[in-house]
C-alpha positions as protocol buffer text, in pm:
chain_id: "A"
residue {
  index: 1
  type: UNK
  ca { x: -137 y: -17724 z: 10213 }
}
residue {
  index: 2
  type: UNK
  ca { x: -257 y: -17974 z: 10486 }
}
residue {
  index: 3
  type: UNK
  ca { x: -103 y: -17778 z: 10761 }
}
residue {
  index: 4
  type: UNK
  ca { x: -232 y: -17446 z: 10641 }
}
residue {
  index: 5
  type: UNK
  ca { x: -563 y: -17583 z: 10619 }
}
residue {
  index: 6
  type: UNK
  ca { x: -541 y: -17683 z: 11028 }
}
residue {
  index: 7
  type: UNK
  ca { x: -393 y: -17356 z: 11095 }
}
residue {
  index: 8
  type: UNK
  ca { x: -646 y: -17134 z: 11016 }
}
residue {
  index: 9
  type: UNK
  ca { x: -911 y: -17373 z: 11136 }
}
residue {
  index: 10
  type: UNK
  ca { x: -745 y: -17407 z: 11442 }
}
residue {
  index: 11
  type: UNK
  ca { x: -696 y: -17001 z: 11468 }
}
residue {
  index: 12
  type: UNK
  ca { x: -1052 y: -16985 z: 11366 }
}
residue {
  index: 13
  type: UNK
  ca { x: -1189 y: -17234 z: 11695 }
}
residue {
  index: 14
  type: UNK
  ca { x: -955 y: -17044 z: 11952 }
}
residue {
  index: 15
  type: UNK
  ca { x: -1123 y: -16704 z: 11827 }
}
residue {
  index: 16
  type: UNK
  ca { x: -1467 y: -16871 z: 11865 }
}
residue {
  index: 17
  type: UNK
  ca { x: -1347 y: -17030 z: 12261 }
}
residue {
  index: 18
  type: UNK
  ca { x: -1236 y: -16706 z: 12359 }
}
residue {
  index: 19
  type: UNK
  ca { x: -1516 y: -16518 z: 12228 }
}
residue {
  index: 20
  type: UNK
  ca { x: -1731 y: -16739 z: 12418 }
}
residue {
  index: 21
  type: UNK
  ca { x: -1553 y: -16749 z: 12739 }
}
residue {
  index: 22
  type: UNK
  ca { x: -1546 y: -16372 z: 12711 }
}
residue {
  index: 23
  type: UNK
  ca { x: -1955 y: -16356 z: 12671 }
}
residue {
  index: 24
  type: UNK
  ca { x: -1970 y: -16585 z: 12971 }
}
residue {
  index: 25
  type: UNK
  ca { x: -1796 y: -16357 z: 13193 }
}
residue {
  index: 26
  type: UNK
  ca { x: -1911 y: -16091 z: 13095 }
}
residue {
  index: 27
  type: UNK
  ca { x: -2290 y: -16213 z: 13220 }
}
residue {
  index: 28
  type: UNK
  ca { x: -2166 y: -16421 z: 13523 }
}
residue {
  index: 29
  type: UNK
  ca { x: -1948 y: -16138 z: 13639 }
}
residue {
  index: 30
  type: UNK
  ca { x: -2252 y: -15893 z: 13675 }
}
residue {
  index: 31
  type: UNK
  ca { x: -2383 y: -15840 z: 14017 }
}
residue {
  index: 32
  type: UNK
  ca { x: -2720 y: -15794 z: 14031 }
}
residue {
  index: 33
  type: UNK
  ca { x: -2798 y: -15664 z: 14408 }
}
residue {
  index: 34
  type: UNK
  ca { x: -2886 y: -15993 z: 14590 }
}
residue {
  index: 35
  type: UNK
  ca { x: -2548 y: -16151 z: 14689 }
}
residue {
  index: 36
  type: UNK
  ca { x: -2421 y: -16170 z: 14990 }
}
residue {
  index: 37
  type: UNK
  ca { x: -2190 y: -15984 z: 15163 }
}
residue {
  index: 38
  type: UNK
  ca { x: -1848 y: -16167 z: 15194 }
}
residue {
  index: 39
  type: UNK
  ca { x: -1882 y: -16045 z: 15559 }
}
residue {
  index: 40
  type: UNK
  ca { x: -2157 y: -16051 z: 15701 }
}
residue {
  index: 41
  type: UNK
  ca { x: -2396 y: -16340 z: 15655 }
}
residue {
  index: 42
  type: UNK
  ca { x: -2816 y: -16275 z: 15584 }
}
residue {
  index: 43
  type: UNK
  ca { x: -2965 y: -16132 z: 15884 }
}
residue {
  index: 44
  type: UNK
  ca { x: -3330 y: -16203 z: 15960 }
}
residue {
  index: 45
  type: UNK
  ca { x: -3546 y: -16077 z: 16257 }
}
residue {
  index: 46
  type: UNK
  ca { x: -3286 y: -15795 z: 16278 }
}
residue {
  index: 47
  type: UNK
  ca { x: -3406 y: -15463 z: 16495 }
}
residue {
  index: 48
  type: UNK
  ca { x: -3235 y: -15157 z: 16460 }
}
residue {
  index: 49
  type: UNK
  ca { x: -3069 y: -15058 z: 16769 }
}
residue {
  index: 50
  type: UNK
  ca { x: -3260 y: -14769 z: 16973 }
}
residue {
  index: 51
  type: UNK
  ca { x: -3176 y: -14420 z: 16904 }
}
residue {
  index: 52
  type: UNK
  ca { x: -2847 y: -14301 z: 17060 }
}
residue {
  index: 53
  type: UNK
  ca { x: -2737 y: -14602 z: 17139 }
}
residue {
  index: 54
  type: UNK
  ca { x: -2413 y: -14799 z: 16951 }
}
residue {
  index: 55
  type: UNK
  ca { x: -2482 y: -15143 z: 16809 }
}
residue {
  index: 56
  type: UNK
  ca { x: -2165 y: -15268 z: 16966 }
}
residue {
  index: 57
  type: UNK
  ca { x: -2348 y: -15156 z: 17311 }
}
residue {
  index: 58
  type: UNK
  ca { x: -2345 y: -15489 z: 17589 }
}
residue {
  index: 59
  type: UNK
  ca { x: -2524 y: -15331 z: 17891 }
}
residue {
  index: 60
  type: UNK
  ca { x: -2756 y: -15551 z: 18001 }
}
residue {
  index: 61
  type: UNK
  ca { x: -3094 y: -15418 z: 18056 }
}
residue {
  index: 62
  type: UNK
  ca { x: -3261 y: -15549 z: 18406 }
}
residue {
  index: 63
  type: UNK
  ca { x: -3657 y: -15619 z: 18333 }
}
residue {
  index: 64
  type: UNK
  ca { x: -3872 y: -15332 z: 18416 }
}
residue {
  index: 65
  type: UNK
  ca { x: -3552 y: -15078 z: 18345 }
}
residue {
  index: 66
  type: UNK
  ca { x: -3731 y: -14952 z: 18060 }
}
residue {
  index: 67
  type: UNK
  ca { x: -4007 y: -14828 z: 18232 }
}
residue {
  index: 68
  type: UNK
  ca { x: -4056 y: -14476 z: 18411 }
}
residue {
  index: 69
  type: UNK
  ca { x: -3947 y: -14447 z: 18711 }
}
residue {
  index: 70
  type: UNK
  ca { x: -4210 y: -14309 z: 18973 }
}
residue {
  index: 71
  type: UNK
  ca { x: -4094 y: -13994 z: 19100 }
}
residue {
  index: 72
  type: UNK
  ca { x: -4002 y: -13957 z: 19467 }
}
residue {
  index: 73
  type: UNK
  ca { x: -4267 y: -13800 z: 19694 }
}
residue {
  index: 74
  type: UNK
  ca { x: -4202 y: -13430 z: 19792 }
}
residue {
  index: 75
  type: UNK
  ca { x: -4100 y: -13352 z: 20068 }
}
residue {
  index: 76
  type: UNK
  ca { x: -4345 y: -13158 z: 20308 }
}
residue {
  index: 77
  type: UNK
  ca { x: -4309 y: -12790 z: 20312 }
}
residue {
  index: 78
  type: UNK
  ca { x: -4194 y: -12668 z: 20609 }
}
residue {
  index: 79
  type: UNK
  ca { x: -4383 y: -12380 z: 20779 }
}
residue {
  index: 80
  type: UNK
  ca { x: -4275 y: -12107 z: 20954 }
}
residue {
  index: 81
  type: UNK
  ca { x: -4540 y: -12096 z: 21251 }
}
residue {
  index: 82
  type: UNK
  ca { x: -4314 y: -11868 z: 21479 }
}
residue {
  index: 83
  type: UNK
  ca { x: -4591 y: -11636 z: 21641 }
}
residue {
  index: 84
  type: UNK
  ca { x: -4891 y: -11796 z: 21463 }
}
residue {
  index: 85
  type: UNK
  ca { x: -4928 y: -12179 z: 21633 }
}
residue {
  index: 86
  type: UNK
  ca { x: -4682 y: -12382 z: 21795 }
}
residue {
  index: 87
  type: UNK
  ca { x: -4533 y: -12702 z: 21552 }
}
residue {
  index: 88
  type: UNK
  ca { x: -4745 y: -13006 z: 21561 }
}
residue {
  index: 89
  type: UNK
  ca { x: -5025 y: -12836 z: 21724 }
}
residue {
  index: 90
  type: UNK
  ca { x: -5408 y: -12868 z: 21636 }
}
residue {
  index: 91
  type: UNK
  ca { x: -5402 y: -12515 z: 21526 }
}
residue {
  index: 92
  type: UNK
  ca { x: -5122 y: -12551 z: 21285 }
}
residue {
  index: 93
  type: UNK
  ca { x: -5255 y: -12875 z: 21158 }
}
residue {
  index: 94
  type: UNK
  ca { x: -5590 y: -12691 z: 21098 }
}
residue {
  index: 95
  type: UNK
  ca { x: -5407 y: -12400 z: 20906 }
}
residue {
  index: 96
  type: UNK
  ca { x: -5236 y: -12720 z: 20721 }
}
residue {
  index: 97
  type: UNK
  ca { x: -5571 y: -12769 z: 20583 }
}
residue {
  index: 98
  type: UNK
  ca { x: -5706 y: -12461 z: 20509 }
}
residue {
  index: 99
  type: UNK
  ca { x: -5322 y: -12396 z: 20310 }
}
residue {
  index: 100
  type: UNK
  ca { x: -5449 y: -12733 z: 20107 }
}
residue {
  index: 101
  type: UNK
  ca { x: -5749 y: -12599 z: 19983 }
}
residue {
  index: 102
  type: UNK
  ca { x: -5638 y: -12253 z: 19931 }
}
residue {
  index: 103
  type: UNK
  ca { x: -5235 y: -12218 z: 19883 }
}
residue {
  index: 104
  type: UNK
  ca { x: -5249 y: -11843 z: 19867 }
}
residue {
  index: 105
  type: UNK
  ca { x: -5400 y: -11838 z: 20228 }
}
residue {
  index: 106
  type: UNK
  ca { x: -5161 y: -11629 z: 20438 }
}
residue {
  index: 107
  type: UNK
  ca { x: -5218 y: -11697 z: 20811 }
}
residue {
  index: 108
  type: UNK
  ca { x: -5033 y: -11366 z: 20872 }
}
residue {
  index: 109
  type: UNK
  ca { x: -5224 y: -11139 z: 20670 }
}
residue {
  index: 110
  type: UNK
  ca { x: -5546 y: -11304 z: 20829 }
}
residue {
  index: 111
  type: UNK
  ca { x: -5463 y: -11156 z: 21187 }
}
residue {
  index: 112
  type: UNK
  ca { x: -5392 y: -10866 z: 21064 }
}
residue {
  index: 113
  type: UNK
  ca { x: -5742 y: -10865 z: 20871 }
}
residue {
  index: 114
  type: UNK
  ca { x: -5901 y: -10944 z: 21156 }
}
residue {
  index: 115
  type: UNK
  ca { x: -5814 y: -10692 z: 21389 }
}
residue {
  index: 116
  type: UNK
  ca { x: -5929 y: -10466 z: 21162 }
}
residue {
  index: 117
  type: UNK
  ca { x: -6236 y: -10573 z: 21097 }
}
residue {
  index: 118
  type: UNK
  ca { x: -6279 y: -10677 z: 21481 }
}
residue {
  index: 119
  type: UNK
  ca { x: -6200 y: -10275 z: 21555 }
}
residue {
  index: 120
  type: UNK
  ca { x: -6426 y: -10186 z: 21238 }
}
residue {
  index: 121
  type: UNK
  ca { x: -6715 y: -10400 z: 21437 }
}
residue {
  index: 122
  type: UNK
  ca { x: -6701 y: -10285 z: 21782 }
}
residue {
  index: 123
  type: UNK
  ca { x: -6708 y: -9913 z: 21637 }
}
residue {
  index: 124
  type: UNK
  ca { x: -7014 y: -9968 z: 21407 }
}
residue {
  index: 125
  type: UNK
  ca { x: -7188 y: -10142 z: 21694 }
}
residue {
  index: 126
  type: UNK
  ca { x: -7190 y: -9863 z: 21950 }
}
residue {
  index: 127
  type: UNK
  ca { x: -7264 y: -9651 z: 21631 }
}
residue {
  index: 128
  type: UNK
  ca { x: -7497 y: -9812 z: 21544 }
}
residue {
  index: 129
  type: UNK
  ca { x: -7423 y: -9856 z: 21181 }
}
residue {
  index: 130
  type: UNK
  ca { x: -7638 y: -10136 z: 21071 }
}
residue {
  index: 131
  type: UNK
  ca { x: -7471 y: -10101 z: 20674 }
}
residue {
  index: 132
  type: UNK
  ca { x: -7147 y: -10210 z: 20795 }
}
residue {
  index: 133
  type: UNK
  ca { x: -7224 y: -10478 z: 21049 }
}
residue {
  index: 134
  type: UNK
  ca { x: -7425 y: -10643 z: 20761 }
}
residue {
  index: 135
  type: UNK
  ca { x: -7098 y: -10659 z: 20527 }
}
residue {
  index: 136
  type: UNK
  ca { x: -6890 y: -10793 z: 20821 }
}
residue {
  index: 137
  type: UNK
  ca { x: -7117 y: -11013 z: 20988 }
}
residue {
  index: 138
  type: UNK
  ca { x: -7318 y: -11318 z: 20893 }
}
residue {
  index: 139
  type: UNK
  ca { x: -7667 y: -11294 z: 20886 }
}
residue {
  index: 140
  type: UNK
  ca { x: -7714 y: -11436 z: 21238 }
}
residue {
  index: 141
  type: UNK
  ca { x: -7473 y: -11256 z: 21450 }
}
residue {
  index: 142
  type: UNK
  ca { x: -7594 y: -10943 z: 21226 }
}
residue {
  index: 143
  type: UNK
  ca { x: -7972 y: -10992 z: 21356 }
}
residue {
  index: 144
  type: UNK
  ca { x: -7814 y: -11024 z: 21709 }
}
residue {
  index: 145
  type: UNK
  ca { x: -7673 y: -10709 z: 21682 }
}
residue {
  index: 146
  type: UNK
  ca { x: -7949 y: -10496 z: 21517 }
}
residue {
  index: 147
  type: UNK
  ca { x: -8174 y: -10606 z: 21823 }
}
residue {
  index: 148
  type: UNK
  ca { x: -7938 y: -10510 z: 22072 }
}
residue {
  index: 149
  type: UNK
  ca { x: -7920 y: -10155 z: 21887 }
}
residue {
  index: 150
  type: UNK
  ca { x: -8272 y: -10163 z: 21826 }
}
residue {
  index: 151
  type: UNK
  ca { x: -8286 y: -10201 z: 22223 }
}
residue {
  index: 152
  type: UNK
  ca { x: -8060 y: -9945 z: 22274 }
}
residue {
  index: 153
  type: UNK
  ca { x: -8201 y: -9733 z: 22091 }
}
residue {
  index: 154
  type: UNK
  ca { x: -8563 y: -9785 z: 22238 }
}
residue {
  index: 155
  type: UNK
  ca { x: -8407 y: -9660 z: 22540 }
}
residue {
  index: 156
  type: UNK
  ca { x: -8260 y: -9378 z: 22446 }
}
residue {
  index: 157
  type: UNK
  ca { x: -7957 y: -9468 z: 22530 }
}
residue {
  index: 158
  type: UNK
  ca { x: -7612 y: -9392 z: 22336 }
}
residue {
  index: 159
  type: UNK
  ca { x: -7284 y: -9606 z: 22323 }
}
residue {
  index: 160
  type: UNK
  ca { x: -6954 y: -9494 z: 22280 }
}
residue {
  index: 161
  type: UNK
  ca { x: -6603 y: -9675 z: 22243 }
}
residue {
  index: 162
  type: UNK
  ca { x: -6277 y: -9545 z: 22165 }
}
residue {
  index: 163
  type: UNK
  ca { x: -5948 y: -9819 z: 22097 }
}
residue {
  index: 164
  type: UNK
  ca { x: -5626 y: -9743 z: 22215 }
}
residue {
  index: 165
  type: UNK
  ca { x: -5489 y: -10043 z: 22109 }
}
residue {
  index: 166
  type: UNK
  ca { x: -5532 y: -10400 z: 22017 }
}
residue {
  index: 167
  type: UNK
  ca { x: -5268 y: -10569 z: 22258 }
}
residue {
  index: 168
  type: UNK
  ca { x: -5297 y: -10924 z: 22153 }
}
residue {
  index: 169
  type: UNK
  ca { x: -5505 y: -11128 z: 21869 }
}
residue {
  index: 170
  type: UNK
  ca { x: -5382 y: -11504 z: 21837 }
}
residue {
  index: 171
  type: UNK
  ca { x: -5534 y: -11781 z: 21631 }
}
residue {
  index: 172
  type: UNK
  ca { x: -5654 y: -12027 z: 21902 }
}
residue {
  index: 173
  type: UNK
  ca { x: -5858 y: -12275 z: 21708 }
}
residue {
  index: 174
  type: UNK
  ca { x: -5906 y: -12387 z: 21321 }
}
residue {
  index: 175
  type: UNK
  ca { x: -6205 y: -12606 z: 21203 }
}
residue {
  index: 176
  type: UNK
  ca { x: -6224 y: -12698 z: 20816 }
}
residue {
  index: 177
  type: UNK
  ca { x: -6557 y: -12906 z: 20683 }
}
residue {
  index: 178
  type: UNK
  ca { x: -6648 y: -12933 z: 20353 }
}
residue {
  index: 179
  type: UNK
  ca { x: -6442 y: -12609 z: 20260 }
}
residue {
  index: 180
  type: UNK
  ca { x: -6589 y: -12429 z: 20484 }
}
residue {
  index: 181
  type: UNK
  ca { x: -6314 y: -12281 z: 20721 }
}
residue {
  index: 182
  type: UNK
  ca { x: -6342 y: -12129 z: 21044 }
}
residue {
  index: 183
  type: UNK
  ca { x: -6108 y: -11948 z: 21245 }
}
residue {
  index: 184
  type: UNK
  ca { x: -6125 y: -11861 z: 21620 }
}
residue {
  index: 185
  type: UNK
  ca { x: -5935 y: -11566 z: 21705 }
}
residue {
  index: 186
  type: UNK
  ca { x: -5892 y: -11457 z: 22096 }
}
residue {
  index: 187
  type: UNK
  ca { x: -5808 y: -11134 z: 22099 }
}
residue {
  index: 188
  type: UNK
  ca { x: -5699 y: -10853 z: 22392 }
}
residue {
  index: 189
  type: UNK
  ca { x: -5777 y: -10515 z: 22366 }
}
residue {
  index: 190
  type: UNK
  ca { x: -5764 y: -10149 z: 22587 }
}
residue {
  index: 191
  type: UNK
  ca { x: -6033 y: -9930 z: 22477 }
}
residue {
  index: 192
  type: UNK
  ca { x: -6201 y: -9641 z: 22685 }
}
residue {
  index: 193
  type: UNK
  ca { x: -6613 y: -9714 z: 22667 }
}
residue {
  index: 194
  type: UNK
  ca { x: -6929 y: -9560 z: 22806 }
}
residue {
  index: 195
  type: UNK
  ca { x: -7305 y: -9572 z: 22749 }
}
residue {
  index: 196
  type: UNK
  ca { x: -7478 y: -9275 z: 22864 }
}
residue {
  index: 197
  type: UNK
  ca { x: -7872 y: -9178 z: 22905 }
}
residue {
  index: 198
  type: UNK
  ca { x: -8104 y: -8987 z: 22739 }
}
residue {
  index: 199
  type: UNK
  ca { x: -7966 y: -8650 z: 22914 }
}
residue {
  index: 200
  type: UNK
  ca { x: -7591 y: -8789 z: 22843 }
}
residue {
  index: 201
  type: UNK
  ca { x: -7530 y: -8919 z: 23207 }
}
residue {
  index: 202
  type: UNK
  ca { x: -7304 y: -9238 z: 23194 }
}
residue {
  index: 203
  type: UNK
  ca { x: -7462 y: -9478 z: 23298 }
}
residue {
  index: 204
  type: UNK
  ca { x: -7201 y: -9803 z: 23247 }
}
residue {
  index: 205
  type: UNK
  ca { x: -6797 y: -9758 z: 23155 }
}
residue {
  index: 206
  type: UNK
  ca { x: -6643 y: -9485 z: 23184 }
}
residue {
  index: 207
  type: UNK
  ca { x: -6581 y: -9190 z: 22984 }
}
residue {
  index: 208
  type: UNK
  ca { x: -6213 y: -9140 z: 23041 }
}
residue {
  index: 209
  type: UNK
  ca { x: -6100 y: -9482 z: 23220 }
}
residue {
  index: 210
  type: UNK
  ca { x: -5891 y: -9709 z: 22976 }
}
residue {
  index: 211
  type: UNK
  ca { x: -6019 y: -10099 z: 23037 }
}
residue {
  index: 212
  type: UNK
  ca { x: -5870 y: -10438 z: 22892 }
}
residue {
  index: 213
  type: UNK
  ca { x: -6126 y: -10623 z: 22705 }
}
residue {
  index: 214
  type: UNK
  ca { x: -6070 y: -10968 z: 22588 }
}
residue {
  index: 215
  type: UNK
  ca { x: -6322 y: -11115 z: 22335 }
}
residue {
  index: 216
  type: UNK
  ca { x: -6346 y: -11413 z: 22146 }
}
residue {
  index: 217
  type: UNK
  ca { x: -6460 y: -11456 z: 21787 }
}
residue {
  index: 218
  type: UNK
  ca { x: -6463 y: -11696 z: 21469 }
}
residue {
  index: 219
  type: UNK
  ca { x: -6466 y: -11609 z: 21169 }
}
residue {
  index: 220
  type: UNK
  ca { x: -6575 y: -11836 z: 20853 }
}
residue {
  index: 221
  type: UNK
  ca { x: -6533 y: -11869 z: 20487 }
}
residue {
  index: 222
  type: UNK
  ca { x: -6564 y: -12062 z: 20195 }
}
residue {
  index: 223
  type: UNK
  ca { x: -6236 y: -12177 z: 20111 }
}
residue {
  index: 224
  type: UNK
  ca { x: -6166 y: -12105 z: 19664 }
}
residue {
  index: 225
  type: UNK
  ca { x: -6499 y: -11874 z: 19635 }
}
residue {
  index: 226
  type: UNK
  ca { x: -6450 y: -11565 z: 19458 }
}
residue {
  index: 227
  type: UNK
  ca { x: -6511 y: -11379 z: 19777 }
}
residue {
  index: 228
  type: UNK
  ca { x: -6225 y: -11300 z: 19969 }
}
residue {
  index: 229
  type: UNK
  ca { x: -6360 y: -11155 z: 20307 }
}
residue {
  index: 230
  type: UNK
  ca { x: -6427 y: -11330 z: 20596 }
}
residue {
  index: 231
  type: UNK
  ca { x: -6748 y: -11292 z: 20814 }
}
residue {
  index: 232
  type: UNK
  ca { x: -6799 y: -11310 z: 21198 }
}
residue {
  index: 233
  type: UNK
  ca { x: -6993 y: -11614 z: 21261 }
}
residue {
  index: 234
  type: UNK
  ca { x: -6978 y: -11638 z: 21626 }
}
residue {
  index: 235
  type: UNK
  ca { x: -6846 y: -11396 z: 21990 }
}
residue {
  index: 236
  type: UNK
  ca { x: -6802 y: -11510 z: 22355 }
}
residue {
  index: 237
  type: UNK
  ca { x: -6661 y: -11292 z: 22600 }
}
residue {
  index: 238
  type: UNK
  ca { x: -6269 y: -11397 z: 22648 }
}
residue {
  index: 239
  type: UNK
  ca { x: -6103 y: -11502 z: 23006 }
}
């Protein structure tokens, strides 16, 4: 009876151990989001690596390598001066300036301009067409020439001028101040030019003779104003 008796209390003590042990591990076996990994150990301070870049990277970065690099100057454009102004020379330098203040400027197209407008002169002035010399002309050199057509005029006298050609117009001088530009242009021309008298006698030139004329004139503008054309600030008779 005895050994009954410790049987069943013995069965009934193992049942309660394992039940126990059983509750224990089944709390102490939870993991609740704070242990560490097996391997890798707490990391603290830790940066995540740049963008792009692989956390096993080793290049080492040399101070200052992180910051822009300043860009290399450009190189000077090189200009084609054939037929305008030598390299290096005053009058390329100048037209360096006037190209900094107005890129578009187009030394070419400004010789051309200006033999027009020096032929579109010379034949309003023996015309005497005061309207055009004033759009062409500053207002000084327009007053000089309205008084010498007022004077011809007074004497009855008529001019007249006919081009054959404009042989040669070069760019011999370039002064820029305060954007304000000026260009001196020597130019070389044949016309055929007479003035005659009251009854039509000529009385200077000649009516049929062709002559070389050289002249000398500058022209001006305000570089970047709206305006585009240029006006004749100053003649000399050329050499």
């Amino acid at each position: 009876m005895m050994q009954d008796s410790f049987d069943v209390t013995t069965i009934i003590f193992l049942a309660l151990a394992v039940f126990v042990i059983w509750r224990l591990r089944s709390v102490l076996g939870q993991k609740t989001g704070a242990e560490r990994s097996p391997f890798r150990p707490v990391e603290r301070n830790r940066t995540e690596p740049p963008a792009g870049r692989a956390e096993s990277d080793n290049v080492v970065r040399l101070p200052g390598a992180d910051r822009p690099q300043a860009a290399a100057p450009a190189a000077a454009p090189v200009r084609d001066w054939r037929g305008i102004a030598e390299p290096g020379s005053p009058v390329a330098s100048g037209l360096e300036q006037v190209l900094q203040l107005e890129p578009n400027f187009d030394p070419r197209g400004f010789v051309e301009g200006a033999k027009q407008a020096y032929e579109a002169i010379v034949l309003a002035f023996n015309k005497g067409d005061r309207k055009t010399l004033r759009s062409l002309l500053s207002r000084e050199v327009a007053e000089g020439f309205e008084r010498a057509i007022s004077e011809r005029e007074q004497r009855k006298e008529t001019s007249e001028a006919t081009f054959v050609s404009i042989d040669k117009a070069e760019i011999v001088a370039v002064d820029v101040k305060n954007r304000m530009a000026q260009i001196t242009v020597r130019f070389l021309s044949s016309l055929i030019t007479a003035t005659r008298d009251a009854d039509g006698k000529v009385i200077d030139g000649s009516a049929e003779a062709v002559v070389e004329v050289p002249d000398v004139w500058t022209f001006a503008r305000t570089l970047g104003s709206r305006d585009p054309n240029w006006q004749l600030v100053a003649t000399e008779a050329g050499s």
